[in-house]
Short mmCIF file of C-alpha atoms and ligand atoms in Angstrom, two decimals:
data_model
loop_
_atom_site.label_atom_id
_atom_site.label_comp_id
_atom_site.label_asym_id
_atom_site.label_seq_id
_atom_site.Cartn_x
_atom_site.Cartn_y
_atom_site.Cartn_z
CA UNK A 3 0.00 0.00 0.00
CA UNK A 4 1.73 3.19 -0.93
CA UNK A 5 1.85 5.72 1.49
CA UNK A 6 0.51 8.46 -0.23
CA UNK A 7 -2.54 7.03 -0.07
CA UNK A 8 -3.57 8.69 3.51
CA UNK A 9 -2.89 12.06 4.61
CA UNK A 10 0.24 11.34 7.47
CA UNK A 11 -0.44 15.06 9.19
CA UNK A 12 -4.14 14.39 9.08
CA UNK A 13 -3.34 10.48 10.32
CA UNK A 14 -1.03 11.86 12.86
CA UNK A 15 -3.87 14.25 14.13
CA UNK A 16 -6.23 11.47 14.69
CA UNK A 17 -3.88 9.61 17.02
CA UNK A 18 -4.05 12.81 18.90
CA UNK A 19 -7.48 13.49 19.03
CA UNK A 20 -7.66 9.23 20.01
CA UNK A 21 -5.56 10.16 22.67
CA UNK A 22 -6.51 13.66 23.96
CA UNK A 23 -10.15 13.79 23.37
CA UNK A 24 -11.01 10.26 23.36
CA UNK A 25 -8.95 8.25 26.23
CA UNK A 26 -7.84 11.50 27.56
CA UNK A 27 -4.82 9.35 28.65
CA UNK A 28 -3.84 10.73 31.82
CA UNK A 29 -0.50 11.18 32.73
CA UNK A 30 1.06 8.14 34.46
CA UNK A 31 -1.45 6.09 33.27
CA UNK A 32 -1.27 2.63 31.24
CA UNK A 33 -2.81 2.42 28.44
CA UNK A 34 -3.82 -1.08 26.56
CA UNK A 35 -4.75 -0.95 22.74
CA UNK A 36 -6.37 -3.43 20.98
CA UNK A 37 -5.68 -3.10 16.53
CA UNK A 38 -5.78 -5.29 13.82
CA UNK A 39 -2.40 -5.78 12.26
CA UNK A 40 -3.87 -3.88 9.39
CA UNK A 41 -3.65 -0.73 11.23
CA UNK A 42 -0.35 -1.02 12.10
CA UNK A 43 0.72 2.40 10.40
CA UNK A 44 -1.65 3.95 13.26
CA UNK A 45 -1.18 2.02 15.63
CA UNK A 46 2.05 3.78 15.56
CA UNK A 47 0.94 7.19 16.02
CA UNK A 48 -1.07 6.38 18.61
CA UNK A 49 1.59 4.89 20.73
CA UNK A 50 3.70 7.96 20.07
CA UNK A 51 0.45 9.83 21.01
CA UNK A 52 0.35 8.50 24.50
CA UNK A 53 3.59 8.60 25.41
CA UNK A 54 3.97 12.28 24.58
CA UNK A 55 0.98 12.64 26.91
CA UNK A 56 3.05 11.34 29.66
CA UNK A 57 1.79 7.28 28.95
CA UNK A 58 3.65 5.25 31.78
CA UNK A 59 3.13 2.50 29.66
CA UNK A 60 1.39 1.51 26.26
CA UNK A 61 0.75 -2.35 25.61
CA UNK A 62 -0.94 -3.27 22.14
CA UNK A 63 -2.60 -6.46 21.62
CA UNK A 64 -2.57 -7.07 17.68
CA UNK A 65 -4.81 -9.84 15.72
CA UNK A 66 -4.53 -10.44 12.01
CA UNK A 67 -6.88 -11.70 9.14
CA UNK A 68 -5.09 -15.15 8.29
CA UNK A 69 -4.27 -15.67 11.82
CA UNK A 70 -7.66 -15.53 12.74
CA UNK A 71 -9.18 -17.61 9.70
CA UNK A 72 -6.35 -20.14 10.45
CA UNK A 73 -8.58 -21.49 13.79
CA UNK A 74 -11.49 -22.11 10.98
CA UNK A 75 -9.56 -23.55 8.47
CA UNK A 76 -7.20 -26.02 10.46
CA UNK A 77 -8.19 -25.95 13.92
CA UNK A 78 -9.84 -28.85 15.85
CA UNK A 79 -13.17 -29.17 17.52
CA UNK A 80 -11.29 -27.76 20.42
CA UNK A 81 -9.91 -24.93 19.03
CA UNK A 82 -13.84 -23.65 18.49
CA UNK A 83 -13.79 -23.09 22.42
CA UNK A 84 -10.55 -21.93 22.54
CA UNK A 85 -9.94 -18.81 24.36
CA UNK A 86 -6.70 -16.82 25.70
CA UNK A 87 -8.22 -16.65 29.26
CA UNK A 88 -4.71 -15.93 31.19
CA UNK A 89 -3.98 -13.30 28.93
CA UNK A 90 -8.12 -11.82 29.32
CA UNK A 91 -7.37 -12.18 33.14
CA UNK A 92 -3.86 -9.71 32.53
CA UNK A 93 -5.92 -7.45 30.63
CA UNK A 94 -8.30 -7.27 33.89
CA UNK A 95 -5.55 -6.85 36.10
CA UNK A 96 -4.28 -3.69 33.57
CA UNK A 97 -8.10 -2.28 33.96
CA UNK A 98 -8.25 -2.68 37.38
CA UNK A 99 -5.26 -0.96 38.00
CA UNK A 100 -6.59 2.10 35.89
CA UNK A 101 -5.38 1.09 32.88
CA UNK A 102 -6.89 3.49 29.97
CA UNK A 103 -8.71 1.10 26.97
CA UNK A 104 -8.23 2.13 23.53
CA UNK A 105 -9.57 -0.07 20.64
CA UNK A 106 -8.55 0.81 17.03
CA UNK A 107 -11.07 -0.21 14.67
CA UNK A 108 -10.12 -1.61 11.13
CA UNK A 109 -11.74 -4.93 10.48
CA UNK A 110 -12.46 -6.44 7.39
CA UNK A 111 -16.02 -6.84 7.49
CA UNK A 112 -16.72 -9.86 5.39
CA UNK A 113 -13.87 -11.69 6.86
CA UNK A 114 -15.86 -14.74 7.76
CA UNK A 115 -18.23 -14.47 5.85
CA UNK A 116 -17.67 -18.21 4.31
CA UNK A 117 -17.12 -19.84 7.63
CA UNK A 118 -19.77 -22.31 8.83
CA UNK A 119 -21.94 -19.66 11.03
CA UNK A 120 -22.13 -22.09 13.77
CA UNK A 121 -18.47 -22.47 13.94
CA UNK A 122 -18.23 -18.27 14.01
CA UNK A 123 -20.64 -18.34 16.74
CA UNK A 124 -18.43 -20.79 18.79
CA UNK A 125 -15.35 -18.69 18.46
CA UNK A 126 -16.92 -15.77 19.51
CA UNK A 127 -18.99 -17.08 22.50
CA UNK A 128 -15.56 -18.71 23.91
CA UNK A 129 -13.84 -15.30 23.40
CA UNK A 130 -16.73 -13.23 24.35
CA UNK A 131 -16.46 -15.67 27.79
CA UNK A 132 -12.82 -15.08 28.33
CA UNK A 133 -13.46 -11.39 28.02
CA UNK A 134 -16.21 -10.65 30.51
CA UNK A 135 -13.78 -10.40 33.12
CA UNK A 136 -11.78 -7.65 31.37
CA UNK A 137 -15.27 -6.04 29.72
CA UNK A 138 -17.11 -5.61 32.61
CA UNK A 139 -15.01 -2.39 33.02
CA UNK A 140 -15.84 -1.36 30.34
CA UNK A 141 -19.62 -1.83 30.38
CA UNK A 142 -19.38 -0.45 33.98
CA UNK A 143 -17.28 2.76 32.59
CA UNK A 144 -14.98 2.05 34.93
CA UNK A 145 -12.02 3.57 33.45
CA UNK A 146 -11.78 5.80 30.47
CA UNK A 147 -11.75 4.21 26.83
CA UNK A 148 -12.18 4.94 23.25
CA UNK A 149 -12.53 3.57 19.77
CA UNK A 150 -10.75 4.76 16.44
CA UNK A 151 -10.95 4.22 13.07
CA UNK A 152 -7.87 3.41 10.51
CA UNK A 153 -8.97 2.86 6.54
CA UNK A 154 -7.18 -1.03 6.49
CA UNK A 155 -7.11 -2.30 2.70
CA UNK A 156 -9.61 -4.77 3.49
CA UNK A 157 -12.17 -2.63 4.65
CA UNK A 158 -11.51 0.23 2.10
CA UNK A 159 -12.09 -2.33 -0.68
CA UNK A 160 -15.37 -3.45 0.80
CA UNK A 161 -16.62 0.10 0.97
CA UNK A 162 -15.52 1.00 -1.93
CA UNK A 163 -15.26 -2.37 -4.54
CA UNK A 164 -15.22 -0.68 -7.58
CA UNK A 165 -12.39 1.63 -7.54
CA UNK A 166 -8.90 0.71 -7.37
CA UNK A 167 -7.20 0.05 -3.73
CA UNK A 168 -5.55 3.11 -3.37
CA UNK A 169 -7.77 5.55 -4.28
CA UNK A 170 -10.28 3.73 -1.57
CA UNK A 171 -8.12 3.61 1.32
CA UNK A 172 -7.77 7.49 0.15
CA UNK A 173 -11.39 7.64 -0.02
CA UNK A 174 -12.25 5.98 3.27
CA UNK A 175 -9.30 7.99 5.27
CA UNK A 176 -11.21 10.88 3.95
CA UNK A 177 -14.19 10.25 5.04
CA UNK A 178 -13.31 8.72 8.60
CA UNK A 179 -11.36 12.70 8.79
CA UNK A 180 -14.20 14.32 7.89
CA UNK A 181 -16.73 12.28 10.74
CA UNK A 182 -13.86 12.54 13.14
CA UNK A 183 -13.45 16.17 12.68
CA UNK A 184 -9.65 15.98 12.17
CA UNK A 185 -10.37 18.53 8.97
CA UNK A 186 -11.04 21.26 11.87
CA UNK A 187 -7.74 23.24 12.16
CA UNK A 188 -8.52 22.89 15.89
CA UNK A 189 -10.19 19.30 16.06
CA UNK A 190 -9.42 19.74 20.20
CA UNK A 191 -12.40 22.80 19.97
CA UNK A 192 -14.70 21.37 17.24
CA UNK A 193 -14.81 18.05 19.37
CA UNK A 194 -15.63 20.67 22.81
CA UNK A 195 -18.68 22.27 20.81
CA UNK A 196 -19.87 19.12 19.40
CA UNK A 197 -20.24 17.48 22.76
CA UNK A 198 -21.45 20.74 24.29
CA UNK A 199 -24.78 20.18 21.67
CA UNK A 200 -24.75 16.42 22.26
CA UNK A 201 -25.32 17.11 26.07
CA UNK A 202 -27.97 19.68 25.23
CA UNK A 203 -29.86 16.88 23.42
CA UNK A 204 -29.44 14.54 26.53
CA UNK A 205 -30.77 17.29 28.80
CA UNK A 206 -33.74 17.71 27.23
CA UNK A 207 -34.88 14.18 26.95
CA UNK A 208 -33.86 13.80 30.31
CA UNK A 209 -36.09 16.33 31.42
CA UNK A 210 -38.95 15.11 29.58
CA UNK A 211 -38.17 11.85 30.95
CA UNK A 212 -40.27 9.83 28.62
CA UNK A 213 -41.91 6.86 29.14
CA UNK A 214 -41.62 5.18 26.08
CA UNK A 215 -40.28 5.72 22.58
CA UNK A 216 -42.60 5.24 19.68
CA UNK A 217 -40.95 4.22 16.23
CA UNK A 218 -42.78 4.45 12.77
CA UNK A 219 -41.79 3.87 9.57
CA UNK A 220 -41.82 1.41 6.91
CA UNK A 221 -41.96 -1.96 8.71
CA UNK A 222 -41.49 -0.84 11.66
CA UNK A 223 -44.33 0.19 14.69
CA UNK A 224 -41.88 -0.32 17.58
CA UNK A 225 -43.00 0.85 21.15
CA UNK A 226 -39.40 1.25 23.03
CA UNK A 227 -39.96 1.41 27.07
CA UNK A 228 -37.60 2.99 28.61
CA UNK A 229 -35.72 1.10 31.75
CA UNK A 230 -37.30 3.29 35.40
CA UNK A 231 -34.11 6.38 36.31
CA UNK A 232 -32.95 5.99 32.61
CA UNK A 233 -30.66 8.56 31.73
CA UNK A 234 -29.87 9.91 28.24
CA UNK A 235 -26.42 10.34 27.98
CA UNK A 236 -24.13 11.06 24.24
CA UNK A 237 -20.86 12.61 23.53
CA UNK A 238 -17.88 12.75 26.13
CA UNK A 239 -19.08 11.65 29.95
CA UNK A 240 -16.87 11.05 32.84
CA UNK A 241 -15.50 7.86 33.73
CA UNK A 242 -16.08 6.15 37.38
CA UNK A 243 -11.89 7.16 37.80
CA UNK A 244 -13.13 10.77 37.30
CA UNK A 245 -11.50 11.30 33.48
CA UNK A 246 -13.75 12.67 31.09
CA UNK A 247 -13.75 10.46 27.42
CA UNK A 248 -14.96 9.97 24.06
CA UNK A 249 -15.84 6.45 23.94
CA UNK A 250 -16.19 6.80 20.25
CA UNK A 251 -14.18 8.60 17.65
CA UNK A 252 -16.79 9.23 15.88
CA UNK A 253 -20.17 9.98 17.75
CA UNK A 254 -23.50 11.74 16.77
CA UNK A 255 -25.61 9.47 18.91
CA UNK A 256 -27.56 10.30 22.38
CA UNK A 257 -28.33 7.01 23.83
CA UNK A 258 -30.43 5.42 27.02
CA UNK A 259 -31.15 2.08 28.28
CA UNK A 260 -34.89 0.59 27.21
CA UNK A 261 -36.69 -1.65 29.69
CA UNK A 262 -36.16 -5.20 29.04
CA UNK A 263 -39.69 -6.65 29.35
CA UNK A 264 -41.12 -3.44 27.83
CA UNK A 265 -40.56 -3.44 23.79
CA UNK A 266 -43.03 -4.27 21.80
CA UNK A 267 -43.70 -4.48 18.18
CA UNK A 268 -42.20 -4.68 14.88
CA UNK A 269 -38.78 -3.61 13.38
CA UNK A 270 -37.07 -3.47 10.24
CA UNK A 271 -33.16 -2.66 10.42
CA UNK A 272 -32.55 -0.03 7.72
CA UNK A 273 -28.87 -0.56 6.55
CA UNK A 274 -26.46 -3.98 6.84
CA UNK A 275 -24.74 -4.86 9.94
CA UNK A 276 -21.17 -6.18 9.72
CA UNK A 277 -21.01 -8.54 12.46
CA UNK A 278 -18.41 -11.13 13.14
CA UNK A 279 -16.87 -10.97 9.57
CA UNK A 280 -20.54 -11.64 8.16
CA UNK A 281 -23.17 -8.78 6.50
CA UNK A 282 -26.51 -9.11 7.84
CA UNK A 283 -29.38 -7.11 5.92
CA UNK A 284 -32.99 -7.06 5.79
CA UNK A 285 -33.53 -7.75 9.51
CA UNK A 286 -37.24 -7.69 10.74
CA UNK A 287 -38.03 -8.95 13.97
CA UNK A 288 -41.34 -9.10 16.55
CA UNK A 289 -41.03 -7.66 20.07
CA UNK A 290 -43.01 -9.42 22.66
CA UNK A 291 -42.64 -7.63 26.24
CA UNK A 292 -39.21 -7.48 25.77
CA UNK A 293 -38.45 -10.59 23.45
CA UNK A 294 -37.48 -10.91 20.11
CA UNK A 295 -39.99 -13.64 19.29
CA UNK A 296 -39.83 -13.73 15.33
CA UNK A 297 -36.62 -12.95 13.51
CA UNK A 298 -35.68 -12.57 10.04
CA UNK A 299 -32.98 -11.73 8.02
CA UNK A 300 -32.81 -11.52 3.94
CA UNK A 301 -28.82 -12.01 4.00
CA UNK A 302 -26.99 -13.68 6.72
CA UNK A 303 -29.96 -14.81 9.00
CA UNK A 304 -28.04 -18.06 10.56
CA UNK A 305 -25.49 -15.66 12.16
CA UNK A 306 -28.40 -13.47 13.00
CA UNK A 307 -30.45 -16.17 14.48
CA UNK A 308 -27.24 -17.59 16.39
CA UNK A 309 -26.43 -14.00 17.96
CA UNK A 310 -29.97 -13.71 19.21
CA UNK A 311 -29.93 -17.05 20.66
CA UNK A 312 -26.28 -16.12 22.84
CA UNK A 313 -27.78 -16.06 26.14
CA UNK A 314 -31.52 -15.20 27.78
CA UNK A 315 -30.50 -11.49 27.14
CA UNK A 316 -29.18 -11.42 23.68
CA UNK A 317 -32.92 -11.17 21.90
CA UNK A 318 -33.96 -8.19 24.69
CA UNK A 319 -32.62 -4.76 24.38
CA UNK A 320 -29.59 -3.14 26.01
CA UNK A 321 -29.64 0.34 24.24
CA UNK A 322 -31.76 2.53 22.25
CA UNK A 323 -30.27 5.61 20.02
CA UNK A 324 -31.26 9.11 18.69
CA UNK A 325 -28.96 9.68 15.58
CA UNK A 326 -30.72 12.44 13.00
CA UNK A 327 -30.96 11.58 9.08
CA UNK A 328 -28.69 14.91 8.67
CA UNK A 329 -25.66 13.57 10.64
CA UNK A 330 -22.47 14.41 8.76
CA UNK A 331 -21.75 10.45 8.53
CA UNK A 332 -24.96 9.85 6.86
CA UNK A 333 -24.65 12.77 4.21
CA UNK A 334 -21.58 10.95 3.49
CA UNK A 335 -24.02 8.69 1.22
CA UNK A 336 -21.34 6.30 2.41
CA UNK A 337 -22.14 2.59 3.55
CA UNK A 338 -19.25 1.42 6.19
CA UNK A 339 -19.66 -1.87 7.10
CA UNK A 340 -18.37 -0.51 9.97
CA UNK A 341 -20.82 -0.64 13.23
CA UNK A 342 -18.68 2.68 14.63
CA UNK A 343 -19.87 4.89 11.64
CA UNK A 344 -23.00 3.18 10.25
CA UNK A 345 -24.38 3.55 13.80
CA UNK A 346 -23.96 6.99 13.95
CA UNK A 347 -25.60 7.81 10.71
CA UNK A 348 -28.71 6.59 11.78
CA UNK A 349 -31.00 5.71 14.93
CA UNK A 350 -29.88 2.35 16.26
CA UNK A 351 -30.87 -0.27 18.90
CA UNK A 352 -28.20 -2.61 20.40
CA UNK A 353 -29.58 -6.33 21.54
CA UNK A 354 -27.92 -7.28 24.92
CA UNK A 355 -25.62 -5.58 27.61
CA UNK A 356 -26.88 -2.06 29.07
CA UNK A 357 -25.03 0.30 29.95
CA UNK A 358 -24.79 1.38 33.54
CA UNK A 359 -23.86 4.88 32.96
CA UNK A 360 -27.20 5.65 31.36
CA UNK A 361 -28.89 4.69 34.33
CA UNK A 362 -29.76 7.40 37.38
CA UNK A 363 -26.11 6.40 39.70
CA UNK A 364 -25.91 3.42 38.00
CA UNK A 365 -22.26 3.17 38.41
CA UNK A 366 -23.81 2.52 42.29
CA UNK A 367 -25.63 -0.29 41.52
CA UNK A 368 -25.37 -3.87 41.90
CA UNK A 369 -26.21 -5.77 39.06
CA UNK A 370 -29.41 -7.02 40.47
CA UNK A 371 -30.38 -3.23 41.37
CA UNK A 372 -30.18 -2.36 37.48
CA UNK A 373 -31.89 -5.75 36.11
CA UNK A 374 -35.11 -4.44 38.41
CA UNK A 375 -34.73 -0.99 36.65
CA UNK A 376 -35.04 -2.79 33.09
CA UNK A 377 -31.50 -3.18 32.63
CA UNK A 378 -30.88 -5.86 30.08
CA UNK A 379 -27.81 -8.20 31.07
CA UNK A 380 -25.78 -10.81 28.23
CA UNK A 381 -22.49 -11.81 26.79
CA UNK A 382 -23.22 -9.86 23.42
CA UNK A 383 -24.08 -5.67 23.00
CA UNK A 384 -24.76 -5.71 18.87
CA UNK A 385 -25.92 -2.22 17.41
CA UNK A 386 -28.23 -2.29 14.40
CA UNK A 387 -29.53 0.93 12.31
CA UNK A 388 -33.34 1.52 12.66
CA UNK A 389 -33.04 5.08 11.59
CA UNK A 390 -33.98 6.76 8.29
CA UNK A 391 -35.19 9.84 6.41
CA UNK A 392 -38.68 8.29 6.99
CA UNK A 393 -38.68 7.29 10.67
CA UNK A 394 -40.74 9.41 12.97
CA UNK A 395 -40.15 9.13 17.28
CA UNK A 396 -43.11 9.98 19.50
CA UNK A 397 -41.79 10.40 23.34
CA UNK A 398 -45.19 9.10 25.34
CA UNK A 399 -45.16 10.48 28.77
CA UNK A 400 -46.14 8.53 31.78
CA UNK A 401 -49.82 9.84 31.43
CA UNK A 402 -49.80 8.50 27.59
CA UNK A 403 -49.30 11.76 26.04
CA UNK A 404 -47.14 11.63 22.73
CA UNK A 405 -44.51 14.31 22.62
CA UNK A 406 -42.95 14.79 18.97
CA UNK A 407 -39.06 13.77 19.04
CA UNK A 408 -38.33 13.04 15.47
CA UNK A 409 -40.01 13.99 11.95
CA UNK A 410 -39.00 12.17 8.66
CA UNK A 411 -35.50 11.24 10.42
CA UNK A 412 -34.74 14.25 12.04
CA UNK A 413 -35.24 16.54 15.43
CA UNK A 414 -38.59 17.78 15.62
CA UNK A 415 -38.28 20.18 19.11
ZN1 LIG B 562 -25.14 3.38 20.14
ZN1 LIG B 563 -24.15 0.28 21.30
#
């Protein structure tokens, strides 16, 4: 891949903005960062990143493409449960200890897409297992963490199959600059005002602390309860160590946690989901008091009906998001395959783990505490796009009232 292909100062400036805005690595602090080989070339920047902001120390745990399809194509019965749990258990430790979490996102998203789905869902539930331990940090927002995007071959070619590599990794690193908003000459200050109007979104939802959310649109008529003390949260929010991050590099989302037993009705997902190496479109599922009980996918409905199946949790949902049609990722036009970008282009639900944060002191609550609040609980926490120029949002009050949220996709206060 020639260089030339992606901007280096631009490159170099999202490694800082990673860094500053999204960890805000602290000084002294450890940092662990999770990349696919792929992004090696940032992976770089972002070590050199953190240690300029005074990193104690940065540890990188790399997987690659053939490595990974190696376990499918030569690797025993066994090897489907197989799971690194001594080195999950380190990665605990580092989080435990305060360790900052960065993940750099670069996946190829069709990379399994030939592998027996059963075999895909093995592999993941044995890793997904191993990693509790170390996620439950994260889920808890524990310690401060982020997620970055680097335009890998493999994913530029899937975004952009027709034209020739270079010109779409040059494409895609384009793009992910423009929805990161490194093209700002001061990215540090466009990334303060964006969060500033992020927050005022949150505020007012959580002043009209709705009941329910009521989708329409074409297949869908989706009643979304909302779990009791939910709180609407988007953009940076402090950690339970006090630091103040970006979880995600990009965002345009304000997000809350829906009531488990209270969803009910139909869906239809609105753009593919890349999930585990696999696309999944054309999803349509029934909501019964909480339950996915009838799925259905036009393209990749095994993995589909395998993810929903994880654990009692995985068909319930864990989040529901406000993203409007007129996000700068969606005017992009551009389809991602990417969950960090396609879900902020468009209002999304996530089947599976809540989060505590967007619950009233949540990060003061057992487990059990948030599960009577609505809180869903499971191995899994998969996003998938709802949202579109023809969706319209009702907020219903407690006393039934309807309260306009959204219009044809987009804010309607
Ligand atoms: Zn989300
Ligand atoms: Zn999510």
């Amino acid at each position: 891949m020639p260089k030339s292909a992606i901007d280096p100062i631009k490159l170099e400036r999202l490694a800082e903005v990673a860094i500053e805005v999204g960890v805000n690595l602290q000084e002294g602090q450890n940092l662990i960062v999770t990349s696919p080989m792929s992004a090696l070339p940032f992976a770089r920047l972002v070590a050199a990143a953190a240690y300029k902001k005074g990193a104690r120390d940065v540890t990188f745990l790399f997987n690659d493409d053939e490595i990974a399809l190696a376990r499918y194509r030569h690797g025993s019965e066994a090897a489907l449960d197989g799971a690194p749990e001594w080195l999950f258990k380190g990665f605990a430790e580092g989080l435990e200890n305060n360790a900052a979490r960065m993940a750099i996102s670069a996946a190829n998203p069709t990379l399994l897409s030939e592998q027996d789905p059963d075999k895909v869902s093995r592999v993941n539930r044995a890793n997904l297992a191993a990693a509790k331990p170390a996620m439950k940090y994260i889920s808890n927002f524990d310690i401060n963490w982020s997620i970055a995007a680097y335009p890998s071959a493999p994913w530029a070619k899937q975004v952009f199959p027709d034209l020739p590599e270079e010109e779409a990794i040059e494409k895609l690193a384009d793009a992910i600059f423009a929805a990161s908003r490194i093209d700002n000459n001061d990215p540090v200050a466009a990334w303060a005002k964006h969060n500033a109007e992020l927050q005022s979104r949150s505020d007012w939802l959580n002043e009209m602390r709705f009941d329910a959310l009521h989708f329409t649109g074409p297949g869908t008529d989706l009643t979304v309860g909302l779990a009791d003390d939910h709180l609407w949260t988007g953009g940076s929010a402090p950690s339970k160590n006090g630091v103040t991050c970006n979880p995600n590099i990009p965002t345009e989302e304000v997000f809350t946690t829906p009531h488990a037993q209270r969803v009910n009705g139909v869906v239809r997902s609105t753009k593919p989901l890349a999930h585990l190496g696999t696309i999944i479109d054309g999803i349509e599922v029934r909501f019964e008091d909480g339950k996915i009980v009838e799925a259905k996918a036009t393209k990749g409905e095994a993995v589909f009906l395998k993810m929903i199946s994880s654990d009692e949790g995985a068909s319930r949902l864990g989040e529901v998001a406000l993203v409007p049609h007129s996000s700068p990722i969606s005017q992009t036009g551009i389809l991602f395959y990417n969950t960090l970008f396609d879900e902020n282009a468009a209002c999304h639900i996530a089947l599976g783990q809540c989060y505590a944060e967007c619950i009233v002191d949540g990060h003061h609550l057992s487990k059990e505490q948030i599960v009577e609040k609505g809180g869903n609980q499971s191995i899994i926490h998969v996003d998938w796009m709802i949202g579109s120029a023809e969706i319209d949002i009702d907020g219903i009050k407690h006393d039934g009232t309807p309260v306009p949220v959204f219009r044809k996709g987009e804010w309607a206060h």
